Structures are given as C-alpha cells and as structure tokens.
mmCIF file with all atom_site columns, C-alpha atoms in Angstrom:
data_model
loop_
_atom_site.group_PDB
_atom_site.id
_atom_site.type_symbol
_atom_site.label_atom_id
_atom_site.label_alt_id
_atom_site.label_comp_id
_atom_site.label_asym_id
_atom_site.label_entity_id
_atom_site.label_seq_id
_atom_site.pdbx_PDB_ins_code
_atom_site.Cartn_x
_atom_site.Cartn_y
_atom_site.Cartn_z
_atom_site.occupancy
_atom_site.B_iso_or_equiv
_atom_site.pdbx_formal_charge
_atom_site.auth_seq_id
_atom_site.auth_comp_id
_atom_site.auth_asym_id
_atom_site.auth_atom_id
_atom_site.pdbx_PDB_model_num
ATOM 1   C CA . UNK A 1 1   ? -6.436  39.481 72.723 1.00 43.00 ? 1   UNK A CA 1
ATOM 2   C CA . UNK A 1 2   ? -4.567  42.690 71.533 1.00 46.00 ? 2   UNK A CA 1
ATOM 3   C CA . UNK A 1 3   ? -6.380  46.019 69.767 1.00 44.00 ? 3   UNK A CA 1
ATOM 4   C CA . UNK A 1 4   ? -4.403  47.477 67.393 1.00 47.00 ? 4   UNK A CA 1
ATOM 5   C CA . UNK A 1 5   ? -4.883  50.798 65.810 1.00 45.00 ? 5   UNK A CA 1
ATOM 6   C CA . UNK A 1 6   ? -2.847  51.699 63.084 1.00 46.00 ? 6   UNK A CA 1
ATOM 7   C CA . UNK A 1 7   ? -1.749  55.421 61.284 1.00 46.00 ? 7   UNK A CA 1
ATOM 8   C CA . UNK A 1 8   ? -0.125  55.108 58.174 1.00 45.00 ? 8   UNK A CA 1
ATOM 9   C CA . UNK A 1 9   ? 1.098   57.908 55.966 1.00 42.00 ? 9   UNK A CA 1
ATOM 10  C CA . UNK A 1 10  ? -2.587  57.775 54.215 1.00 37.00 ? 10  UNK A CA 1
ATOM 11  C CA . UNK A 1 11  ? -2.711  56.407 57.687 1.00 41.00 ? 11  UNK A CA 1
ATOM 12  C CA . UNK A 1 12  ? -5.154  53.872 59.101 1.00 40.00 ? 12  UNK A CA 1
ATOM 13  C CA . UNK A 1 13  ? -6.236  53.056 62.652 1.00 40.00 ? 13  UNK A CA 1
ATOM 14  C CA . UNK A 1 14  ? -6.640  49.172 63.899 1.00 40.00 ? 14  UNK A CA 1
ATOM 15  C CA . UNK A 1 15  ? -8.612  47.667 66.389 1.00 38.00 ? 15  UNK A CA 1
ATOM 16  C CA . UNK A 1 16  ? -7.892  44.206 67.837 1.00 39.00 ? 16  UNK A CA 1
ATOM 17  C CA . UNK A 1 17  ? -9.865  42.516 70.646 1.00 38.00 ? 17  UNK A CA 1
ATOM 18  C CA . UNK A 1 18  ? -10.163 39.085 72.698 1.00 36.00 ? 18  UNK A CA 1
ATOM 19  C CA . UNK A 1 19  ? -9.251  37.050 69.348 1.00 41.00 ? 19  UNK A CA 1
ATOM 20  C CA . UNK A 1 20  ? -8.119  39.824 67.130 1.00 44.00 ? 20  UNK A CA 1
ATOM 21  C CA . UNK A 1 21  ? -10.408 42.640 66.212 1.00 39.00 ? 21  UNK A CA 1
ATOM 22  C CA . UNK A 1 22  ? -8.627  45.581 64.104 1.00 40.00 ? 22  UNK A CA 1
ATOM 23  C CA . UNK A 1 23  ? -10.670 48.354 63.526 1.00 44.00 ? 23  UNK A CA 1
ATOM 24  C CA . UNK A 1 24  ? -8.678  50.325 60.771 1.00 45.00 ? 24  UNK A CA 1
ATOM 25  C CA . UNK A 1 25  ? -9.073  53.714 60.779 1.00 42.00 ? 25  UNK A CA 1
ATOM 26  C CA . UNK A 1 26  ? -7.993  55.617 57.372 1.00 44.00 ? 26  UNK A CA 1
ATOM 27  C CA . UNK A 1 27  ? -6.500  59.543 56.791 1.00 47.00 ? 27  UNK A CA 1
ATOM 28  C CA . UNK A 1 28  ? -6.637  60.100 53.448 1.00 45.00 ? 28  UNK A CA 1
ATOM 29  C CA . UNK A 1 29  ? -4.650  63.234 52.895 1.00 46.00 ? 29  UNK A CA 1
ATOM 30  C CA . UNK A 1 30  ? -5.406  64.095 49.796 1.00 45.00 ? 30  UNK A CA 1
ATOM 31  C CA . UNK A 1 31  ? -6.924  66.995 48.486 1.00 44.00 ? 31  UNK A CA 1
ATOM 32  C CA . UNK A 1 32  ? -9.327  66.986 51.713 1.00 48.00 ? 32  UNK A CA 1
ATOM 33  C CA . UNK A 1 33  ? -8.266  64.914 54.612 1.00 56.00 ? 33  UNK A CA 1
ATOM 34  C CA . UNK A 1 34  ? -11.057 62.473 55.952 1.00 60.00 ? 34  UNK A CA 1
ATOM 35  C CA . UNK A 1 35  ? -10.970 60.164 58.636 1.00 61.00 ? 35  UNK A CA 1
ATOM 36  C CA . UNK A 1 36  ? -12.327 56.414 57.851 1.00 57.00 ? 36  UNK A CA 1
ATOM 37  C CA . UNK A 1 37  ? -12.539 53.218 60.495 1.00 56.00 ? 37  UNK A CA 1
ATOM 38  C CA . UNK A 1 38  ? -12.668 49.878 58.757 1.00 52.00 ? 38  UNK A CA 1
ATOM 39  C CA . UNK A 1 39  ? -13.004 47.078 60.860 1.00 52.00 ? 39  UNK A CA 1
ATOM 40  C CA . UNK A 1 40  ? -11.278 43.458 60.460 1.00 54.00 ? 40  UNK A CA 1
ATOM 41  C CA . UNK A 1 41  ? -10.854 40.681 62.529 1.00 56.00 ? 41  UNK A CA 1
ATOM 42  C CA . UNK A 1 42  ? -7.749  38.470 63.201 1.00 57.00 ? 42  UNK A CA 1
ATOM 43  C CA . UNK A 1 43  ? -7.311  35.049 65.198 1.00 59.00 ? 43  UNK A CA 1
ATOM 44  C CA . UNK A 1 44  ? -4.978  34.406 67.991 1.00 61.00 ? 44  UNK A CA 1
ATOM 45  C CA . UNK A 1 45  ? -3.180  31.282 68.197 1.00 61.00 ? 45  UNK A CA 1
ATOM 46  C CA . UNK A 1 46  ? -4.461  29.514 71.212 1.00 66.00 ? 46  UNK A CA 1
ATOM 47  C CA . UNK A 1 47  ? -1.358  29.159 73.095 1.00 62.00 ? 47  UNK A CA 1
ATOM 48  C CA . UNK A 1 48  ? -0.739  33.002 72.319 1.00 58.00 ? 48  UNK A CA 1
ATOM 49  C CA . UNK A 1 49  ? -3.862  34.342 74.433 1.00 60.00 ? 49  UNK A CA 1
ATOM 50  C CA . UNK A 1 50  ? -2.285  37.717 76.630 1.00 61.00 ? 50  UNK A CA 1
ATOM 51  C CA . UNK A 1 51  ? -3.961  38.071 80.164 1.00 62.00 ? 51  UNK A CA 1
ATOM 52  C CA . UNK A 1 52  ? -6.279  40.899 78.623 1.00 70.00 ? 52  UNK A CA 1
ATOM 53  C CA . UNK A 1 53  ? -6.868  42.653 75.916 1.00 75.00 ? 53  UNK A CA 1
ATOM 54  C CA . UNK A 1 54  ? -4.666  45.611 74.643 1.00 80.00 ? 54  UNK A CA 1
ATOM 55  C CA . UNK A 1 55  ? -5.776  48.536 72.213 1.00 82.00 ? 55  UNK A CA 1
ATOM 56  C CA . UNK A 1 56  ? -2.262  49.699 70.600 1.00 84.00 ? 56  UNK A CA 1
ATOM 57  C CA . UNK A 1 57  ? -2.558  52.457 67.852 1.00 82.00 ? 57  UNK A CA 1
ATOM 58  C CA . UNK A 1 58  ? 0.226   52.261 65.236 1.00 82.00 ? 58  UNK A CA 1
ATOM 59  C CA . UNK A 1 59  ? 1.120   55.702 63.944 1.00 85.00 ? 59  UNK A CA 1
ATOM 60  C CA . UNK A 1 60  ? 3.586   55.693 60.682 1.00 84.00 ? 60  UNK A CA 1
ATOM 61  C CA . UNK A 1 61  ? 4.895   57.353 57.920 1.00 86.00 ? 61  UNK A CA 1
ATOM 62  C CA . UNK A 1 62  ? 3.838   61.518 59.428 1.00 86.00 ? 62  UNK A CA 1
ATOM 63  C CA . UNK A 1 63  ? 6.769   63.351 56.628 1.00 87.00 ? 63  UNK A CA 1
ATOM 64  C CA . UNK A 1 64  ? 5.451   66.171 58.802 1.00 88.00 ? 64  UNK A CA 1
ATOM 65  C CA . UNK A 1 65  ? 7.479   69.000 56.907 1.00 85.00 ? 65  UNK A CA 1
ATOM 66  C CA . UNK A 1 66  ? 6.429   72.880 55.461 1.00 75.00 ? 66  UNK A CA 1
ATOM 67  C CA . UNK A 1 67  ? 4.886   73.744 52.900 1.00 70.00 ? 67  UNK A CA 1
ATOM 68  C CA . UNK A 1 68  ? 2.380   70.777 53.653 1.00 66.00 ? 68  UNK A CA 1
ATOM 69  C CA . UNK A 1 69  ? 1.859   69.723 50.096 1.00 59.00 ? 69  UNK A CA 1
ATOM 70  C CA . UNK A 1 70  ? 2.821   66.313 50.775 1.00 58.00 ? 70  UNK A CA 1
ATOM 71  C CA . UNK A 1 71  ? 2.378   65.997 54.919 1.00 59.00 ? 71  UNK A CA 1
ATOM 72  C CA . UNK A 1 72  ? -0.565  66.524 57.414 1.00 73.00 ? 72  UNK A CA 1
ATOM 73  C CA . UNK A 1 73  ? -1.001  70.412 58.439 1.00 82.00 ? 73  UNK A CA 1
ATOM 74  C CA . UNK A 1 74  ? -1.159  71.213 61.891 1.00 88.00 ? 74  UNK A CA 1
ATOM 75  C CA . UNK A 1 75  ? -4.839  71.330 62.219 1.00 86.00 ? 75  UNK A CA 1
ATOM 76  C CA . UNK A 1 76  ? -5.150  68.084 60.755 1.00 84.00 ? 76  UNK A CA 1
ATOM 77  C CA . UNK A 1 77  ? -2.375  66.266 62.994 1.00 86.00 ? 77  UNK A CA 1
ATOM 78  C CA . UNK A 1 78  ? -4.552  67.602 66.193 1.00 90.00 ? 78  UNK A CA 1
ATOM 79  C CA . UNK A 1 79  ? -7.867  65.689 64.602 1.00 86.00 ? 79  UNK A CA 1
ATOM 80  C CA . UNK A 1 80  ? -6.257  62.456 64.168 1.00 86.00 ? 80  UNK A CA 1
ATOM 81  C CA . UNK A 1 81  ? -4.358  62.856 67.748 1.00 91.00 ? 81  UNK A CA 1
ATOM 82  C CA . UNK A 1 82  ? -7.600  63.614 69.242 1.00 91.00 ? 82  UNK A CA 1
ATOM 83  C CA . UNK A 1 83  ? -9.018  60.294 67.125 1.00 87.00 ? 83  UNK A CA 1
ATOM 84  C CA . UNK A 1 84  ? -6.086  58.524 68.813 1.00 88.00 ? 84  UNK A CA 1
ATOM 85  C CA . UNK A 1 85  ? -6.892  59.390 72.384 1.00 92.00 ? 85  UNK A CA 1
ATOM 86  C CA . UNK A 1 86  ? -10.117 58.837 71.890 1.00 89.00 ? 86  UNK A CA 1
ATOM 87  C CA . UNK A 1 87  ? -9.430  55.640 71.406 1.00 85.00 ? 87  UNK A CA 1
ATOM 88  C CA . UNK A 1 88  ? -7.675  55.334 75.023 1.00 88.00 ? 88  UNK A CA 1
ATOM 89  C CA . UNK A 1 89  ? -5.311  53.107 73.745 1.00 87.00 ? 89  UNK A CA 1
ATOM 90  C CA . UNK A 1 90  ? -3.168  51.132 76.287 1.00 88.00 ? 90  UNK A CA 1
ATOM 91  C CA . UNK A 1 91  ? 0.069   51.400 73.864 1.00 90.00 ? 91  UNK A CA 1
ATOM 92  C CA . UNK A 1 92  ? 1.158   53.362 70.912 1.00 90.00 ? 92  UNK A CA 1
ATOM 93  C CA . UNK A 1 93  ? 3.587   52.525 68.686 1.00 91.00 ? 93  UNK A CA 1
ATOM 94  C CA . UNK A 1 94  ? 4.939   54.747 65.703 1.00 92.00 ? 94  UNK A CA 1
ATOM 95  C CA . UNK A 1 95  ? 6.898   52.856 62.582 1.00 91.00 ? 95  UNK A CA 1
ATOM 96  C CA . UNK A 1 96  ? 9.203   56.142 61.671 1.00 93.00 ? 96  UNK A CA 1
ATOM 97  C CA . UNK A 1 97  ? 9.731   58.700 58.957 1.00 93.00 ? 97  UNK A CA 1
ATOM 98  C CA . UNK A 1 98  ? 8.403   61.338 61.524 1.00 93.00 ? 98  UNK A CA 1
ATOM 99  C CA . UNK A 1 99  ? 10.124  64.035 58.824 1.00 92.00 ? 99  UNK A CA 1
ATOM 100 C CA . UNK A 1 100 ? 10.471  65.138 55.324 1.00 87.00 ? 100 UNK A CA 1
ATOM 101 C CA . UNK A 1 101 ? 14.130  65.718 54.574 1.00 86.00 ? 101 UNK A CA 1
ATOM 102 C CA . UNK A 1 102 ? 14.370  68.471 56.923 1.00 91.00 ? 102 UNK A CA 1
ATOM 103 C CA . UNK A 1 103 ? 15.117  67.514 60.392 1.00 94.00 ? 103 UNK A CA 1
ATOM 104 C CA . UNK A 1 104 ? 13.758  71.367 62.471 1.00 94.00 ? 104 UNK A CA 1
ATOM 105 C CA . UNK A 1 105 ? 10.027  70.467 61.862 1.00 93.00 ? 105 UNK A CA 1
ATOM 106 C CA . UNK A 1 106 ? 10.666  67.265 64.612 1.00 96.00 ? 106 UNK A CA 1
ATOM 107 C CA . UNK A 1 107 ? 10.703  70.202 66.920 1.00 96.00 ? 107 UNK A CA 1
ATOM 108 C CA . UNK A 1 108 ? 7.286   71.586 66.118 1.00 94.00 ? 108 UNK A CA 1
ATOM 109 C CA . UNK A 1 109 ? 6.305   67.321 65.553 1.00 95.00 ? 109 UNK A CA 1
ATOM 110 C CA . UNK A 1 110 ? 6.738   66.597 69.232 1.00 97.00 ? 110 UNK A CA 1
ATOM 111 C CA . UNK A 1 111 ? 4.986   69.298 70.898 1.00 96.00 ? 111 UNK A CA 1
ATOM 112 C CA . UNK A 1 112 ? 1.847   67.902 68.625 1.00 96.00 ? 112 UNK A CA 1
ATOM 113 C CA . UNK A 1 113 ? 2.855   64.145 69.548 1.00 96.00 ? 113 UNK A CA 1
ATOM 114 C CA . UNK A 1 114 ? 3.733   64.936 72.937 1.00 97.00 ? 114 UNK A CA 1
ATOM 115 C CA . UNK A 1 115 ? -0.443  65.324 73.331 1.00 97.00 ? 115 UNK A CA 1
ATOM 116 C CA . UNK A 1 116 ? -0.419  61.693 72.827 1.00 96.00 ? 116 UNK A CA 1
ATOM 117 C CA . UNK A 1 117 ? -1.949  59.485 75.415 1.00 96.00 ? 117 UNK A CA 1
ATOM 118 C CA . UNK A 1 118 ? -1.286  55.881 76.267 1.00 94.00 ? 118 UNK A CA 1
ATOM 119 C CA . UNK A 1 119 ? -1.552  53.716 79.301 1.00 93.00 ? 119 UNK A CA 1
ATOM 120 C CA . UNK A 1 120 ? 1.541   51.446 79.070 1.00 94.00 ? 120 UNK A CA 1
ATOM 121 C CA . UNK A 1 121 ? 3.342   54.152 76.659 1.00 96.00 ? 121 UNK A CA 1
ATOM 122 C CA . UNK A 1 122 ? 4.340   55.183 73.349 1.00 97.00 ? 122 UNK A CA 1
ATOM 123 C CA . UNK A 1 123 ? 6.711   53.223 71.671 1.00 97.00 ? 123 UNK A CA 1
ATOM 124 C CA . UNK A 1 124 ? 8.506   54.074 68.076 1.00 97.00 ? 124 UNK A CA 1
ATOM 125 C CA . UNK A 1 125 ? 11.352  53.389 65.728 1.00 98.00 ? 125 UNK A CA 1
ATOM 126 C CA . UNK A 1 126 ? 13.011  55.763 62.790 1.00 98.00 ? 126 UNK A CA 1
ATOM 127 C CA . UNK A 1 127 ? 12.477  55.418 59.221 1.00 97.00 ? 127 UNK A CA 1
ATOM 128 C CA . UNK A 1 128 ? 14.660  56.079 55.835 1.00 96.00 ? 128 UNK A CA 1
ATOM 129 C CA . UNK A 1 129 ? 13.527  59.861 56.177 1.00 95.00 ? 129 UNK A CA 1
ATOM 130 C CA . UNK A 1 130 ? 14.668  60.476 59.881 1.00 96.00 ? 130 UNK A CA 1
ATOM 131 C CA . UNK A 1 131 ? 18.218  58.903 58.901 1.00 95.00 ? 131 UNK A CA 1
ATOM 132 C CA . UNK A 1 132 ? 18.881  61.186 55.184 1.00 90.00 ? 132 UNK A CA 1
ATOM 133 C CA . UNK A 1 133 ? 21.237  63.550 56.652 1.00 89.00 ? 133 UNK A CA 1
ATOM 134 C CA . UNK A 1 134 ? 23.970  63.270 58.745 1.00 91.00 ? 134 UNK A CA 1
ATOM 135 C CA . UNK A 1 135 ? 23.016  63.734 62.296 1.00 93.00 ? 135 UNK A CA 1
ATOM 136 C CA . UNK A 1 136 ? 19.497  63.666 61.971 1.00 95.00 ? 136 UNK A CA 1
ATOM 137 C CA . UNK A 1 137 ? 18.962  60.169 63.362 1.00 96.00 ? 137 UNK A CA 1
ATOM 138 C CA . UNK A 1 138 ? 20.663  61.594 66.717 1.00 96.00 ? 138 UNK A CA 1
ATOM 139 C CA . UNK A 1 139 ? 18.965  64.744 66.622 1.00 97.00 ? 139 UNK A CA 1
ATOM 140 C CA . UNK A 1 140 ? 15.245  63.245 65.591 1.00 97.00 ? 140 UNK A CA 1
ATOM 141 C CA . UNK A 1 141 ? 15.546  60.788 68.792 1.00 97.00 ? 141 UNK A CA 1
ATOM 142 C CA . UNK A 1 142 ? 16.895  63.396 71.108 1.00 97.00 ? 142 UNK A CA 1
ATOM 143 C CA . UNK A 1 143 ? 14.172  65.872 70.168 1.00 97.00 ? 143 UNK A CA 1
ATOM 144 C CA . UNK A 1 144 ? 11.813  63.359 70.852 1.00 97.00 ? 144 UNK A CA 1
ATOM 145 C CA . UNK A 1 145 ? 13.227  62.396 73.697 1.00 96.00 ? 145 UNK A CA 1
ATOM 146 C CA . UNK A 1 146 ? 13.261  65.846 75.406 1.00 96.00 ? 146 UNK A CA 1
ATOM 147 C CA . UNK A 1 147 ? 9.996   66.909 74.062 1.00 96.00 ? 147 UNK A CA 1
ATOM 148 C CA . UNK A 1 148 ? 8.122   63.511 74.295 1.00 97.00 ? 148 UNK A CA 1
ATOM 149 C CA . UNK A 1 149 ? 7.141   60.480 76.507 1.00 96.00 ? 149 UNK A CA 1
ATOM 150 C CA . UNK A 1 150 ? 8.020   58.251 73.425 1.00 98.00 ? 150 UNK A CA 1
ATOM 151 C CA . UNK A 1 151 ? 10.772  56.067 73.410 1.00 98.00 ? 151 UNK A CA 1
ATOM 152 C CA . UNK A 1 152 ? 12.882  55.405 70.829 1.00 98.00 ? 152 UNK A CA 1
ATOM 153 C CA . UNK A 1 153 ? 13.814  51.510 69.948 1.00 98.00 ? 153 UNK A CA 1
ATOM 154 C CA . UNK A 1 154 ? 17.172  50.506 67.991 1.00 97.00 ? 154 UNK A CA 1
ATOM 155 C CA . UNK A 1 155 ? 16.944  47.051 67.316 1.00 98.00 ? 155 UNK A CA 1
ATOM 156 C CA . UNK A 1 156 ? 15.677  46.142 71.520 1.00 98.00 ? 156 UNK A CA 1
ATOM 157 C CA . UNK A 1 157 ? 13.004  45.004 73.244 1.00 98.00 ? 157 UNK A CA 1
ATOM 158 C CA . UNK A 1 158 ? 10.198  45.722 75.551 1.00 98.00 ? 158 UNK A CA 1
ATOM 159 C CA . UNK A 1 159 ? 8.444   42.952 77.479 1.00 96.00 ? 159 UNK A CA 1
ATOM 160 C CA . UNK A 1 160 ? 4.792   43.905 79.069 1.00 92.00 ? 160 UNK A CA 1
ATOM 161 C CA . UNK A 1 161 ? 5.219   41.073 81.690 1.00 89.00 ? 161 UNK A CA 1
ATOM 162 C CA . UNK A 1 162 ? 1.643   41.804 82.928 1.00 85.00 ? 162 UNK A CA 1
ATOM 163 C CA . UNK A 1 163 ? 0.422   40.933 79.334 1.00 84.00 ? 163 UNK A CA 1
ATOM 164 C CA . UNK A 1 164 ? 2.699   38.471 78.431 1.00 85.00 ? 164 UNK A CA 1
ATOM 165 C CA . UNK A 1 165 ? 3.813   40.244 75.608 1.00 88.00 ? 165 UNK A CA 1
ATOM 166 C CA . UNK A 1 166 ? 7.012   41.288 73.949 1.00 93.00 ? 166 UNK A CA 1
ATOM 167 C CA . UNK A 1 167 ? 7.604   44.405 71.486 1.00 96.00 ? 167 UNK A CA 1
ATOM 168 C CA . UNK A 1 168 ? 10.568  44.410 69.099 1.00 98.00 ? 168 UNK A CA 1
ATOM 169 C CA . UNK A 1 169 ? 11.790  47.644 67.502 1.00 98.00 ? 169 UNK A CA 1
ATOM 170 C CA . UNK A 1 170 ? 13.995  47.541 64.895 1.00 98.00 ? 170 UNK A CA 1
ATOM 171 C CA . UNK A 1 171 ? 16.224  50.053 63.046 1.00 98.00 ? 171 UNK A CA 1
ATOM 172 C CA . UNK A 1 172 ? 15.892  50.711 59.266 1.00 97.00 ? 172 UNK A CA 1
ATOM 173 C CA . UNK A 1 173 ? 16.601  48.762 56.588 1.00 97.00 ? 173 UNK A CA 1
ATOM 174 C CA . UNK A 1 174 ? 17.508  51.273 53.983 1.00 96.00 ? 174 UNK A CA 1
ATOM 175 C CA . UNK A 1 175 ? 19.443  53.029 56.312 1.00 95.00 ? 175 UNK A CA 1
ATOM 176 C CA . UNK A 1 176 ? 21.570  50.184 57.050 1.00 96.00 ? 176 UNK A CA 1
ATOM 177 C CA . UNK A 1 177 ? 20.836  49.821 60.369 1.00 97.00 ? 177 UNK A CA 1
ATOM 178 C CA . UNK A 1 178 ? 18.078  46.708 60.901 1.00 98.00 ? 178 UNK A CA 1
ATOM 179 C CA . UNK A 1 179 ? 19.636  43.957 63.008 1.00 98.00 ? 179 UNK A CA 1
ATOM 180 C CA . UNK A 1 180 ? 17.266  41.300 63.127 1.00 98.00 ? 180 UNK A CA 1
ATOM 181 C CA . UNK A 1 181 ? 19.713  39.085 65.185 1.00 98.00 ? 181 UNK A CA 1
ATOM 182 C CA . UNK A 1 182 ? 20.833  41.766 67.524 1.00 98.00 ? 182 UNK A CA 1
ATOM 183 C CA . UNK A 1 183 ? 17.495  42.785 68.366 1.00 98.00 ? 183 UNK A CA 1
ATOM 184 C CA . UNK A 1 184 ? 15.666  39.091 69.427 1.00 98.00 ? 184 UNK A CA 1
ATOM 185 C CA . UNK A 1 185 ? 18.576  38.346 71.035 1.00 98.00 ? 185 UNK A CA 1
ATOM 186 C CA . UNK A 1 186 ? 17.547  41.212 73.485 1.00 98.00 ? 186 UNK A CA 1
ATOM 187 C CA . UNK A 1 187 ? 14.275  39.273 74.541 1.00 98.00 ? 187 UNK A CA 1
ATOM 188 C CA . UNK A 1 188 ? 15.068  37.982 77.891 1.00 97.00 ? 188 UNK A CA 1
ATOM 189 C CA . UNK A 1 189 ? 15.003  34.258 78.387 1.00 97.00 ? 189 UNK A CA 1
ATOM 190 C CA . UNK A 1 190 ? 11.404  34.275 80.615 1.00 95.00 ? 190 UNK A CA 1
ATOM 191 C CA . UNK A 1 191 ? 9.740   35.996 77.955 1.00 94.00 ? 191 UNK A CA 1
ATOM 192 C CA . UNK A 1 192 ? 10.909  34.128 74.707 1.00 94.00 ? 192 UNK A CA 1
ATOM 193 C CA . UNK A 1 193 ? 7.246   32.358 74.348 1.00 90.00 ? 193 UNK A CA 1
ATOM 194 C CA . UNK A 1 194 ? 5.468   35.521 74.409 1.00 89.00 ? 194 UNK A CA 1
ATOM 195 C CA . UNK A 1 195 ? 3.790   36.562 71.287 1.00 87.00 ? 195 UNK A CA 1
ATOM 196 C CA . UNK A 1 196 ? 5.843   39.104 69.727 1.00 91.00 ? 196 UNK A CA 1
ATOM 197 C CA . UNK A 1 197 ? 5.080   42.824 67.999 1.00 92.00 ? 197 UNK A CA 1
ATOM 198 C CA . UNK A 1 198 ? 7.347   43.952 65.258 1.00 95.00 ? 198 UNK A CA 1
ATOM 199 C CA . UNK A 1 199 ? 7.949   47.362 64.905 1.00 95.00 ? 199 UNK A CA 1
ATOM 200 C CA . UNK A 1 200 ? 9.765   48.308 61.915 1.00 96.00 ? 200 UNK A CA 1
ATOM 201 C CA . UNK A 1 201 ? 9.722   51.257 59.083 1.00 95.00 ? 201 UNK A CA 1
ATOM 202 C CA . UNK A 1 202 ? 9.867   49.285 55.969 1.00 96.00 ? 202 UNK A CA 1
ATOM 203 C CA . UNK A 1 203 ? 7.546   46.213 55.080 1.00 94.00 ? 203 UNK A CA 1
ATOM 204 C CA . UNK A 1 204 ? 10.268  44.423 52.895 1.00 95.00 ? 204 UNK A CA 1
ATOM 205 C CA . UNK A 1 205 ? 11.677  43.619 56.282 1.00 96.00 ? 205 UNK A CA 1
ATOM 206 C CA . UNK A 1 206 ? 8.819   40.703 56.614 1.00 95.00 ? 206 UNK A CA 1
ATOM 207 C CA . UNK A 1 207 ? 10.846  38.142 54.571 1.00 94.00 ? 207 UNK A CA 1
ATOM 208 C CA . UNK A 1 208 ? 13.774  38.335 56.968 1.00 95.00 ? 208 UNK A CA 1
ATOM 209 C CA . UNK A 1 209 ? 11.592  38.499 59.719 1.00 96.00 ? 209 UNK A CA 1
ATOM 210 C CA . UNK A 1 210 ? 10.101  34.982 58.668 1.00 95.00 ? 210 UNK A CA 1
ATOM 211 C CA . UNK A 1 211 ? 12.469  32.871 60.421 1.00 95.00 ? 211 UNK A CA 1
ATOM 212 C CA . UNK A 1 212 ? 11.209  34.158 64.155 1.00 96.00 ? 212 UNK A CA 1
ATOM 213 C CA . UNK A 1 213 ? 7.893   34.000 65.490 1.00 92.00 ? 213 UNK A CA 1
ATOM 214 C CA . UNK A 1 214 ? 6.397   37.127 64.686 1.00 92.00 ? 214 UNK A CA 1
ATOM 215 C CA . UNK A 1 215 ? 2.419   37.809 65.793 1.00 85.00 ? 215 UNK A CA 1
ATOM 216 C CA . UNK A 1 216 ? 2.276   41.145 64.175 1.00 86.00 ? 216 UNK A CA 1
ATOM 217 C CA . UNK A 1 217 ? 4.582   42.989 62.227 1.00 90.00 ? 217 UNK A CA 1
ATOM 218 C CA . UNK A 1 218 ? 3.683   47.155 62.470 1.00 89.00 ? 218 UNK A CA 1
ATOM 219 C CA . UNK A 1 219 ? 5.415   48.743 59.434 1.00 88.00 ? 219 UNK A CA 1
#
C-alpha cells in the first residue's frame, strides 16, 4: 500500500497503509496555528498492490513570505517539519507556491526545508506564486537546488522500481507551463503499469488528468 501525508497551505498530513490508510494531519494558520491528524482510509486496486508500503508526506501551498500575516512564521515551519520527520516518511513530495510574490524569502525557505527527512527523497513541483515574476521560476528551483536535497520536476517522471511505482510532476497550469502529454510520455516503457502519483500545484488540473491512469493526484 502507499502512506501519504499531506501539507496544504491550511495544510494537512495523510497517512496511507497496506490498502490505503491517510492519516491527514491539519495546520490551521489562523489566528493560532494548531496541528490536527484526521485519519481516512482509501482502497487499492488489486492489480495496483506496490511491494511494501510507502509513507509520502505532501507539503503544499507554504507562501512563506515577511510580514507573516498570511504565511507560517519561522517557529511554526520548524513544528510542522519536526511533525513531518516524525513521521519518517519514505518520500516527500511538495505541490508548489513555496513563496509569496517575493522570490528572496526561498533563500531563508530552504535552509528550514533543507531539515527535511525522507528515505527515497523529496520530490516537488512550482506553483502560480513561484512563476509571478520574471526569473523567479529559475531562481526558486536553483535556490532549492543549492540549498536542498529536493528535486525539482517539470512535467517528468520518477519511477521507484523497488516499489513499483511511478511519480509524475507537472508544471503549472496558470503559468502556462503543464504538459500533460510531455510529461507521461517520460514514463519509461517497463514501468507504464505502475500505479501512478500526480504531483501538480493546481487541482483544476484533475479533469485533464482524467484520460491517464492516475492513483493519486497531490495538488
């Protein structure tokens, strides 16, 4: 089965286990932060079964950004990154609009993200927010490249072989740049019946996504 723990910008964690078991764990940053796990359960297909089970924690939607009226703070980021590694996750995957509108606070971002721990890595795509000005899509991926262990996906793949599993990450839709065709067309042909992830910023993408065989799509 596959665990799954998902951030969102209010974000939630999810859990997913030999069938699927997501245990959703909530920040609410509102006018006090809190941390909430919510628990829900979700079926493989039988002929979609992965060797053994694999905890991924989806992180999205940070706008990390001064003054913090609308993002995390600091101390707050370093709770739920502590949450996350708590959770020894074998992969984490991050769905994009690390910033604001600003692109310097990426730089303060990924020495906070770079305390992120996962087995088989870390694993994101960019949203509306990291593409705004230009340059910032190049200098948000190159930051977190040189700061990070996370790699950035444009519209490629990543096949866990071992798992019998294939990740998709996809570029943004607002931003002009998701290429559903270009991306699954990356998939090598021995891994084409794997169960596949999606990892994409913006959930409106699920209607074009319909026409592949998508497991789980991380938005």
């Amino acid at each position: 089965g596959i665990s799954c723990t998902l951030l969102k910008d209010m974000p939630r964690l999810v859990h997913v286990a030999p069938v699927i078991i997501a245990l959703c764990v909530s920040l609410l940053y509102v006018a006090w932060p809190s941390l909430d796990i919510v628990r829900v359960t979700i079926s493989l297909p039988p002929d979609a079964q992965t060797r053994e089970d694999i905890k991924i924690v989806h992180i999205s939607d940070i706008h990390y950004d001064e003054p913090y009226t609308h993002s995390m703070t600091p101390a707050f980021l370093e709770v739920a990154i502590d949450a996350i590694n708590k959770e020894k996750p074998d992969i984490i995957l991050i769905s994009g609009d690390f910033i604001n509108y600003r692109t310097d606070p990426i730089q303060e971002l990924a020495s906070h993200l770079s305390k992120l721990q996962a087995n088989m890595g870390t694993y994101a795509v960019l949203g509306n927010h990291d593409c705004t000005k230009p340059g910032a899509k190049q200098f948000v991926t190159a930051q977190l490249h040189r700061r990070t262990n996370i790699t950035v996906l444009q519209n490629e793949s990543v096949v866990f072989h071992d798992h019998r599993l294939v990740l998709v990450g996809f570029g943004d839709l607002w931003a002009g740049d998701f290429l559903p065709e270009k991306a699954m067309s990356t998939i090598p042909a021995d891994a084409l019946h794997y169960p596949r992830l999606a990892l994409v910023h913006n959930p409106d993408t699920a209607e074009h996504l319909s026409k592949w065989p998508i497991l789980l799509q991380l938005s």
